[in-house]
XYZ file of C-alpha atoms in Angstrom:
601
model
C 21.801 -9.983 -17.558
C 25.272 -10.751 -16.201
C 26.934 -7.492 -15.205
C 29.688 -8.820 -12.926
C 32.422 -8.452 -15.579
C 31.538 -4.888 -16.555
C 33.848 -2.019 -15.574
C 32.745 1.233 -13.964
C 32.309 3.038 -17.280
C 30.165 0.216 -18.664
C 28.054 0.148 -15.514
C 27.563 3.915 -15.734
C 26.407 3.539 -19.334
C 24.070 0.731 -18.268
C 22.514 3.054 -15.668
C 21.811 5.588 -18.414
C 20.208 2.916 -20.607
C 18.017 1.710 -17.732
C 16.818 5.232 -16.975
C 16.094 5.889 -20.637
C 14.025 2.702 -20.862
C 12.068 3.522 -17.689
C 11.338 7.087 -18.816
C 10.246 5.921 -22.267
C 7.876 3.185 -21.060
C 6.428 4.923 -17.999
C 5.763 8.096 -19.991
C 3.436 5.980 -22.147
C 2.030 3.475 -19.634
C 2.189 5.343 -16.351
C 3.594 3.759 -13.205
C 5.880 4.412 -10.256
C 8.474 6.831 -11.494
C 10.616 9.067 -9.302
C 11.497 6.464 -6.663
C 12.476 3.839 -9.227
C 14.679 6.315 -11.137
C 16.444 7.108 -7.880
C 17.269 3.453 -7.208
C 19.072 2.588 -10.473
C 22.692 2.606 -9.248
C 21.798 0.863 -5.992
C 20.093 -1.922 -7.947
C 23.097 -2.285 -10.248
C 25.309 -2.550 -7.150
C 23.079 -5.267 -5.704
C 23.318 -7.308 -8.900
C 27.083 -6.763 -9.153
C 27.925 -7.872 -5.601
C 25.214 -10.454 -4.897
C 23.932 -13.439 -6.881
C 20.310 -12.957 -7.902
C 19.979 -16.683 -8.663
C 20.792 -17.728 -5.090
C 20.711 -14.708 -2.757
C 17.207 -13.498 -1.805
C 16.704 -10.052 -3.389
C 14.015 -8.398 -1.252
C 12.452 -5.031 -2.138
C 10.292 -3.241 0.414
C 6.977 -2.202 -1.217
C 8.869 -2.988 -4.452
C 7.587 0.031 -6.371
C 11.304 0.788 -6.966
C 11.942 -2.599 -8.617
C 11.826 -1.525 -12.296
C 15.646 -1.545 -12.694
C 15.680 -5.028 -11.129
C 13.155 -6.246 -13.697
C 15.226 -4.782 -16.531
C 18.339 -6.575 -15.255
C 16.572 -9.942 -15.044
C 15.573 -10.891 -18.602
C 12.547 -8.574 -18.810
C 13.964 -5.754 -20.948
C 11.637 -6.262 -23.925
C 8.670 -7.379 -21.827
C 9.045 -4.201 -19.751
C 6.919 -2.570 -22.460
C 3.904 -4.258 -20.803
C 4.540 -3.002 -17.246
C 1.258 -2.704 -15.285
C -0.793 -3.628 -18.367
C -3.389 -6.413 -18.335
C -1.563 -9.767 -18.737
C 1.748 -7.850 -18.700
C 4.459 -7.379 -16.095
C 3.422 -6.399 -12.603
C 4.539 -3.047 -11.249
C 5.777 -4.877 -8.140
C 7.926 -7.951 -7.497
C 6.032 -11.141 -8.308
C 7.603 -14.615 -7.984
C 5.123 -16.086 -10.488
C 6.577 -13.689 -13.034
C 10.265 -14.442 -12.423
C 12.424 -16.500 -10.068
C 14.471 -13.329 -9.600
C 11.526 -11.851 -7.676
C 11.946 -13.503 -4.281
C 8.758 -12.325 -2.572
C 5.468 -10.568 -3.323
C 5.440 -6.967 -2.143
C 3.135 -3.997 -2.482
C 2.550 -2.918 1.109
C 5.321 -1.324 3.101
C 7.753 -2.297 5.830
C 7.697 -6.090 5.402
C 11.147 -6.556 3.867
C 13.346 -6.992 6.946
C 10.924 -9.548 8.420
C 11.042 -11.456 5.114
C 14.836 -11.309 5.164
C 14.988 -12.662 8.720
C 12.761 -15.576 7.748
C 14.973 -16.272 4.752
C 18.117 -16.011 6.902
C 16.743 -18.498 9.431
C 15.987 -20.956 6.626
C 19.449 -20.451 5.119
C 21.099 -21.206 8.481
C 19.008 -24.336 9.054
C 19.778 -25.552 5.528
C 23.490 -24.748 6.072
C 23.700 -22.784 2.817
C 26.023 -19.956 1.849
C 23.509 -17.320 0.805
C 22.973 -13.765 2.004
C 19.653 -11.869 1.888
C 19.929 -8.373 0.402
C 17.180 -5.863 1.192
C 16.315 -2.481 -0.286
C 14.014 -0.376 1.891
C 13.073 3.292 1.512
C 13.226 5.786 4.355
C 9.444 6.216 4.161
C 8.961 2.575 5.129
C 11.003 3.181 8.284
C 7.985 4.915 9.847
C 6.106 1.628 10.351
C 6.511 -0.353 13.558
C 6.993 -3.705 11.817
C 10.468 -2.569 10.746
C 11.530 -2.113 14.375
C 9.964 -5.386 15.460
C 12.187 -7.052 12.861
C 15.295 -5.026 13.741
C 14.777 -5.877 17.413
C 15.097 -9.598 16.674
C 17.800 -9.108 14.066
C 20.015 -7.216 16.506
C 19.732 -10.109 18.934
C 20.081 -13.047 16.507
C 22.737 -11.466 14.246
C 21.693 -13.248 11.055
C 23.975 -12.236 8.153
C 22.212 -9.867 5.758
C 22.694 -6.512 4.090
C 19.959 -3.875 4.284
C 20.217 -0.918 1.916
C 18.410 2.083 3.383
C 17.478 4.106 0.306
C 17.158 7.578 1.801
C 15.699 9.965 -0.750
C 13.778 12.233 1.621
C 16.421 13.204 4.191
C 14.107 11.902 6.908
C 16.934 10.050 8.631
C 19.272 12.320 10.626
C 21.597 14.318 8.401
C 25.299 13.391 8.499
C 27.814 15.789 9.976
C 29.894 16.098 6.813
C 32.754 14.010 5.470
C 34.207 13.143 8.883
C 31.038 11.300 9.881
C 30.895 9.489 6.544
C 34.468 8.193 6.642
C 34.368 7.415 10.356
C 31.254 5.328 9.873
C 32.912 3.285 7.119
C 36.028 2.966 9.263
C 33.992 1.612 12.190
C 32.510 -1.057 9.904
C 35.770 -2.016 8.195
C 37.579 -5.333 8.635
C 40.581 -3.773 10.359
C 38.515 -1.967 12.980
C 36.210 -4.932 13.614
C 39.152 -7.312 14.048
C 41.006 -4.818 16.234
C 37.869 -4.251 18.333
C 37.389 -7.982 18.959
C 41.004 -8.398 20.061
C 40.882 -5.380 22.361
C 37.577 -6.565 23.837
C 39.105 -9.964 24.572
C 42.192 -8.489 26.218
C 40.195 -6.012 28.345
C 37.699 -8.674 29.378
C 40.402 -11.172 30.423
C 43.171 -8.966 31.854
C 41.732 -5.634 33.059
C 39.341 -4.651 35.853
C 35.612 -4.083 35.240
C 35.910 -0.284 35.208
C 38.247 -0.439 32.191
C 35.606 -2.320 30.174
C 33.063 0.376 30.984
C 35.475 3.152 29.958
C 36.334 1.456 26.639
C 32.651 1.024 25.865
C 31.976 4.710 26.519
C 34.818 5.760 24.188
C 33.410 3.598 21.401
C 29.896 4.961 21.955
C 31.146 8.552 21.824
C 32.649 7.845 18.391
C 29.313 6.440 17.153
C 27.414 9.478 18.405
C 28.709 11.552 15.492
C 27.309 9.120 12.938
C 23.605 9.130 11.951
C 23.342 5.361 12.482
C 23.303 5.345 16.273
C 19.705 4.073 16.422
C 20.664 0.977 14.413
C 23.889 0.414 16.335
C 21.942 0.595 19.596
C 19.613 -2.108 18.275
C 22.599 -4.333 17.553
C 22.806 -3.854 13.770
C 26.006 -2.494 12.249
C 25.729 0.679 10.184
C 27.707 2.055 7.234
C 27.037 5.396 5.653
C 25.729 7.579 4.468
C 27.146 6.862 1.022
C 26.373 8.439 -2.340
C 23.594 6.273 -3.772
C 24.468 7.340 -7.313
C 28.212 6.591 -7.184
C 28.419 3.072 -8.584
C 31.979 2.407 -7.439
C 31.295 3.555 -3.888
C 28.123 1.436 -3.792
C 29.955 -1.684 -4.983
C 32.861 -1.198 -2.560
C 30.491 -0.650 0.356
C 28.241 -3.614 -0.456
C 31.291 -5.894 -0.739
C 32.472 -4.682 2.652
C 29.023 -5.189 4.205
C 28.581 -8.638 2.684
C 31.976 -9.759 3.985
C 31.188 -8.807 7.575
C 29.034 -11.916 8.059
C 26.436 -10.184 10.239
C 23.502 -7.780 9.808
C 24.582 -4.477 8.300
C 22.590 -1.416 7.248
C 24.066 0.545 4.354
C 22.618 4.052 4.366
C 22.558 5.460 0.816
C 21.517 8.998 -0.060
C 19.662 9.171 -3.382
C 17.632 11.666 -5.358
C 14.104 10.874 -6.469
C 13.646 11.247 -10.213
C 17.405 11.074 -10.859
C 18.103 11.435 -14.577
C 14.828 13.176 -15.445
C 15.403 16.780 -14.405
C 11.729 17.754 -14.177
C 11.058 15.057 -11.570
C 14.283 15.369 -9.561
C 13.788 16.106 -5.885
C 10.834 15.694 -3.548
C 7.827 16.161 -5.825
C 4.988 13.969 -4.583
C 3.089 14.054 -7.877
C 6.015 12.303 -9.633
C 5.898 9.316 -7.270
C 3.213 7.473 -9.232
C 2.210 8.932 -12.580
C -0.112 8.530 -15.516
C 1.112 8.955 -19.105
C 3.029 12.172 -19.766
C 4.962 13.968 -22.495
C 8.562 13.011 -21.738
C 9.905 16.099 -23.515
C 7.921 18.638 -21.490
C 6.799 16.635 -18.447
C 3.183 17.652 -19.102
C 0.702 14.992 -18.039
C -1.690 13.674 -20.662
C -4.946 14.439 -18.899
C -8.204 12.639 -19.475
C -11.619 14.286 -19.343
C -11.853 16.123 -16.052
C -14.620 14.545 -13.959
C -14.600 15.114 -10.221
C -13.330 11.985 -8.487
C -15.005 10.356 -5.505
C -11.889 11.271 -3.517
C -12.337 14.977 -4.364
C -16.065 14.826 -3.544
C -15.277 13.280 -0.156
C -12.535 15.822 0.527
C -14.854 18.761 -0.159
C -17.675 17.229 1.888
C -15.392 16.634 4.874
C -13.967 20.152 4.610
C -17.485 21.601 4.693
C -18.263 19.433 7.725
C -15.061 20.556 9.478
C -15.934 24.191 8.855
C -19.303 23.611 10.511
C -18.170 21.460 13.461
C -15.022 22.134 15.489
C -14.921 18.576 16.821
C -14.324 17.041 13.383
C -10.748 15.732 13.160
C -9.014 13.279 10.855
C -5.975 11.270 9.942
C -4.401 9.500 6.992
C -1.403 7.187 6.769
C 1.135 8.567 4.268
C -1.529 9.256 1.623
C -2.579 12.913 2.090
C -2.990 13.766 -1.600
C -4.236 10.302 -2.584
C -7.070 10.488 -0.048
C -7.813 14.198 -0.460
C -6.905 14.903 3.154
C -4.111 17.257 2.076
C -6.705 19.995 1.658
C -7.869 19.577 5.257
C -4.334 19.315 6.657
C -3.574 22.641 4.985
C -6.769 24.303 6.223
C -6.691 22.843 9.754
C -3.169 21.617 10.607
C -4.118 21.226 14.285
C -7.081 18.961 13.517
C -5.958 16.801 10.591
C -2.752 14.783 10.429
C -0.655 12.545 8.222
C 0.961 10.022 10.574
C 3.106 8.354 7.855
C 2.950 4.600 7.222
C 1.421 3.786 10.587
C -2.122 2.495 10.120
C -2.283 0.800 13.519
C -1.236 3.995 15.264
C -3.664 6.031 13.152
C -6.644 3.924 14.240
C -5.790 3.752 17.938
C -4.900 7.439 18.281
C -8.230 8.422 16.690
C -10.063 6.025 19.015
C -8.725 8.019 21.951
C -9.863 11.263 20.321
C -13.352 9.792 19.926
C -13.347 8.957 23.633
C -12.469 12.597 24.339
C -15.533 13.814 22.439
C -14.098 14.460 18.992
C -15.400 13.007 15.713
C -12.489 11.355 13.909
C -12.517 10.517 10.196
C -9.839 7.920 9.397
C -9.309 8.288 5.651
C -7.466 5.377 4.139
C -7.368 3.037 1.151
C -9.283 -0.230 1.475
C -6.121 -2.288 0.957
C -4.174 -0.408 3.644
C -6.954 -0.474 6.231
C -6.200 -4.206 6.486
C -3.005 -3.217 8.297
C -5.000 -1.767 11.217
C -7.431 -4.654 11.590
C -6.765 -5.580 15.230
C -6.976 -1.931 16.266
C -10.389 -1.591 14.577
C -11.697 -4.457 16.712
C -9.822 -3.906 19.977
C -9.500 -0.125 20.184
C -12.606 1.132 18.347
C -15.430 -1.398 18.140
C -14.958 -3.028 21.530
C -15.765 0.326 23.203
C -18.279 1.275 20.489
C -16.446 4.535 19.792
C -17.926 6.788 17.074
C -14.980 6.670 14.673
C -15.615 7.040 10.938
C -13.615 4.968 8.456
C -13.636 6.618 5.033
C -12.504 3.785 2.762
C -11.086 5.063 -0.513
C -10.133 2.837 -3.495
C -12.877 0.293 -2.711
C -13.222 -2.240 -5.521
C -10.878 -2.788 -8.436
C -8.093 -0.199 -8.491
C -6.594 -1.173 -11.838
C -2.903 -1.192 -12.658
C -1.485 -1.739 -9.153
C -3.060 -5.190 -9.047
C -3.357 -7.905 -6.419
C -1.686 -6.113 -3.531
C -3.863 -3.016 -3.908
C -7.340 -4.182 -4.955
C -9.995 -2.975 -2.516
C -11.872 -6.263 -2.451
C -11.971 -7.336 1.184
C -13.162 -4.457 3.390
C -16.823 -5.532 3.543
C -15.830 -9.085 4.424
C -13.383 -8.146 7.182
C -15.520 -5.388 8.721
C -19.016 -6.865 8.525
C -18.588 -9.444 11.274
C -17.289 -6.938 13.864
C -19.897 -6.040 16.530
C -21.038 -2.369 16.642
C -19.763 -1.607 13.111
C -22.057 0.186 10.640
C -21.314 -0.310 6.921
C -22.721 1.934 4.211
C -21.843 2.949 0.666
C -22.958 5.796 -1.621
C -23.902 5.197 -5.261
C -22.927 8.605 -6.685
C -21.546 12.053 -5.893
C -24.545 13.425 -4.037
C -25.088 10.306 -1.938
C -21.405 10.408 -0.915
C -21.994 13.898 0.455
C -25.051 12.594 2.313
C -23.034 9.632 3.623
C -20.397 11.967 5.121
C -23.130 13.993 6.837
C -24.760 10.804 8.117
C -21.477 9.429 9.468
C -21.038 12.545 11.599
C -24.305 11.740 13.408
C -23.420 8.089 14.144
C -22.846 7.148 17.757
C -21.115 3.891 16.716
C -18.177 3.053 14.434
C -19.154 3.645 10.815
C -17.404 2.743 7.549
C -18.122 4.398 4.193
C -16.644 2.823 1.053
C -16.242 4.556 -2.309
C -14.318 3.771 -5.499
C -11.197 5.040 -7.186
C -11.990 7.583 -9.897
C -15.372 9.139 -10.548
C -18.859 7.838 -9.907
C -21.294 7.299 -12.740
C -23.830 10.094 -12.388
C -27.314 8.564 -12.140
C -30.786 9.841 -12.965
C -32.345 8.840 -9.654
C -32.875 11.503 -7.011
C -30.540 11.293 -4.028
C -31.977 11.387 -0.533
C -30.238 11.708 2.850
C -29.040 8.560 4.612
C -31.021 7.055 7.485
C -29.532 4.238 9.541
C -30.315 0.856 8.038
C -32.604 2.204 5.328
C -32.315 1.143 1.684
C -33.828 3.027 -1.262
C -35.986 1.341 -3.904
C -35.027 3.200 -7.062
C -37.395 1.462 -9.424
C -40.213 -1.058 -9.235
C -40.458 -3.798 -11.857
C -42.981 -6.132 -13.436
C -40.732 -9.197 -13.641
C -39.667 -11.482 -10.815
C -36.161 -10.014 -10.868
C -34.721 -7.630 -8.289
C -31.316 -6.050 -8.932
C -29.663 -5.130 -5.624
C -26.757 -2.701 -5.900
C -24.360 -1.633 -3.176
C -22.198 1.450 -3.580
C -20.717 1.780 -7.057
C -22.424 -1.532 -7.871
C -25.707 0.363 -8.196
C -24.625 1.939 -11.490
C -23.698 -1.501 -12.869
C -27.094 -2.816 -11.815
C -28.814 0.071 -13.615
C -26.744 -0.380 -16.789
C -27.409 -4.112 -16.804
C -31.137 -3.557 -16.310
C -31.195 -1.119 -19.231
C -29.701 -3.780 -21.511
C -32.127 -6.457 -20.305
C -35.539 -6.729 -21.970
C -37.419 -7.419 -18.732
C -38.867 -4.643 -16.564
C -36.585 -5.054 -13.562
C -36.798 -3.586 -10.064
C -33.656 -1.868 -8.747
C -32.724 -1.467 -5.076
C -29.926 0.703 -3.694
C -29.066 -1.275 -0.552
C -27.088 1.603 0.994
C -26.384 -0.365 4.201
C -24.955 -3.871 4.305
C -24.951 -3.597 8.100
C -27.561 -3.124 9.394
C -29.730 -4.343 6.518
C -33.144 -2.837 5.796
C -34.894 -6.039 6.847
C -38.413 -4.567 6.735
C -38.078 -3.487 3.101
C -36.294 -6.691 2.071
C -39.128 -8.792 3.519
C -41.656 -6.746 1.578
C -39.658 -7.120 -1.640
C -39.388 -10.889 -1.128
C -43.164 -11.071 -1.534
C -42.947 -9.610 -5.042
C -39.526 -10.459 -6.445
C -38.130 -13.977 -6.134
C -34.927 -13.751 -8.235
C -32.380 -11.493 -6.552
C -29.130 -10.420 -8.209
C -26.362 -8.698 -6.229
C -24.042 -6.067 -7.743
C -21.143 -4.971 -5.541
C -17.424 -4.314 -6.083
C -16.358 -6.666 -3.319
C -15.335 -10.198 -2.445
C -18.173 -12.735 -2.634
C -17.071 -14.626 0.499
C -18.412 -12.672 3.457
C -19.713 -9.946 1.173
C -23.084 -8.416 0.329
C -24.582 -11.624 -1.062
C -23.530 -13.470 2.086
C -25.243 -10.854 4.256
C -28.467 -11.216 2.263
C -28.363 -15.015 2.412
C -27.886 -14.862 6.185
C -30.904 -12.556 6.421
C -33.052 -14.875 4.263
C -32.042 -17.879 6.354
C -32.706 -16.151 9.682
C -36.072 -14.869 8.403
C -36.963 -18.350 7.078
C -37.652 -16.909 3.631
C -37.261 -19.863 1.283
C -38.713 -18.678 -2.027
C -35.750 -16.525 -3.106
C -33.057 -17.509 -5.588
C -30.018 -15.279 -5.034
C -27.123 -14.780 -7.449
C -24.129 -12.634 -6.503
C -21.967 -10.875 -9.071
C -19.231 -10.108 -6.566
C -15.592 -11.163 -6.973
C -14.822 -14.869 -6.898
C -12.401 -16.493 -4.440
C -9.176 -15.414 -6.141
C -6.769 -12.486 -6.119
C -7.473 -10.072 -8.967
C -4.614 -9.243 -11.310
C -3.466 -5.829 -12.474
C -4.560 -3.980 -15.597
C -6.951 -1.330 -16.848
C -10.111 -1.534 -14.724
C -12.428 -2.116 -17.687
C -10.207 -4.908 -19.003
C -10.032 -6.529 -15.580
C -13.815 -6.352 -15.189
C -14.241 -7.909 -18.639
C -11.892 -10.752 -17.638
C -14.152 -11.370 -14.628
C -17.304 -11.288 -16.816
C -18.590 -8.270 -14.899
C -19.400 -5.735 -17.598
C -23.141 -5.130 -18.187
C -23.303 -6.941 -21.537
C -21.689 -10.039 -20.032
C -23.951 -9.850 -16.977
C -27.091 -9.801 -19.136
C -25.922 -13.026 -20.789
C -25.147 -14.590 -17.403
C -28.604 -13.661 -16.104
C -30.379 -15.033 -19.170
């Protein structure tokens, strides 16, 4: 959609149309909501001032990219947002050339822009990267690593800081706002360069120092001093919903030919009164009634997250040394309940997974029992710290890994497929997984007793409640749920146990079922006994096949020189898993019980 010839009134009307389309579709499909509504005018300004066909448009996390999709030939297709085989809820280059880079995790955008700017300079092209990053993403260290280089190299780019939480320092009224724009303007910049040259060439050293101090004192009354000190020019704050001001400011920033941060104040949920302001539950939503704002609730079954939260709260009430942390996901992980009950023992450290892991390692060294509660996909961001700061010293830290397995509509960037593979090879690490609600409670109790690092994985949503009696966890002990008369043994891990049971019920053979419970250490004694009776093993686990549960079992069979076993793993193949309803995604991977019976036969 070419909007460069539209006037202010037409652009304002376009903003209304975009918001109406987002509200209509997201109310039916679910998706990221309040943040994307708040970014409409900023996105229009980006498309008005920059060229989406040549300039890299880079969105941090990219959950606020819905207006961008609507402006880039996806208006009708937007109906399929986050649906299986439909549009992704994040930027995706395979979907459109207008989406420069894959995003889904936070705080990567400025690094991407620097890489693009380096390439542009080497290719001698006239293109300018434009970044949109939210204030929440500014809590992660990667942003400052990038800004540190950017301030030194001075690559031309414009970074829009979309501040909808007032977490950046508040401006001191209109004087600060206008002074900041004045400091960034062409007249001031040109004047400054001339004065600098004259002082440097014709005045003593003390004069240079005095001039610098005067300039710094002017910048002190703007909220952008941290960026200026890092060598990046700053403009703002501006009204992130005033289209004309946005366009004027972006033109100014683009024309400066160096790195510039444009600080824009926006309101989450803008245009949908019920969601306006800082309401966490409107960040990502399921279907809702757009007239009343009431969410269309499904049958209320207690989620694994809620079960974990209650179990950890009970443990914290019993033991004063239980502490915990999450990284910007207090409600999503259920840790909000513990932060409220024990604010001195449980913390949200914002988007700072590396810091979360290392700080809890130190608490473990001091005698506390830390529970690091985090999504599988985000735990990847603290990988080095898990090895270097926890496992190397064999510290008894617990990793409670939420959203393990397929997470559904968020897709490739959020699937919890890899945690077994990237944790299993680390020395001292214990890996276990519950199969249902009661065994999750037992797993939390067990983890408290561990003297080594321990990771518990559990799925998004609710467990299938199973008929088999739950028993407490013992280190490295599996549970044989059912003996069988055939040669087949179904081995389930975590939520995979319920799929193994369902598949066995559809199969005509009398099949043995094992709840593995631990993938590290394995129950080698029991597995050796079972190998004498059952020679066809089938693995059910919501995890990547490479390095996963099947791999662990094959390594065990090889080391034990057991050669009579045929093993088949129904874990995820070597590919990233697309977005969509979980059941539809599983069907596409041939992982529902009916399909598995056919594959086995």
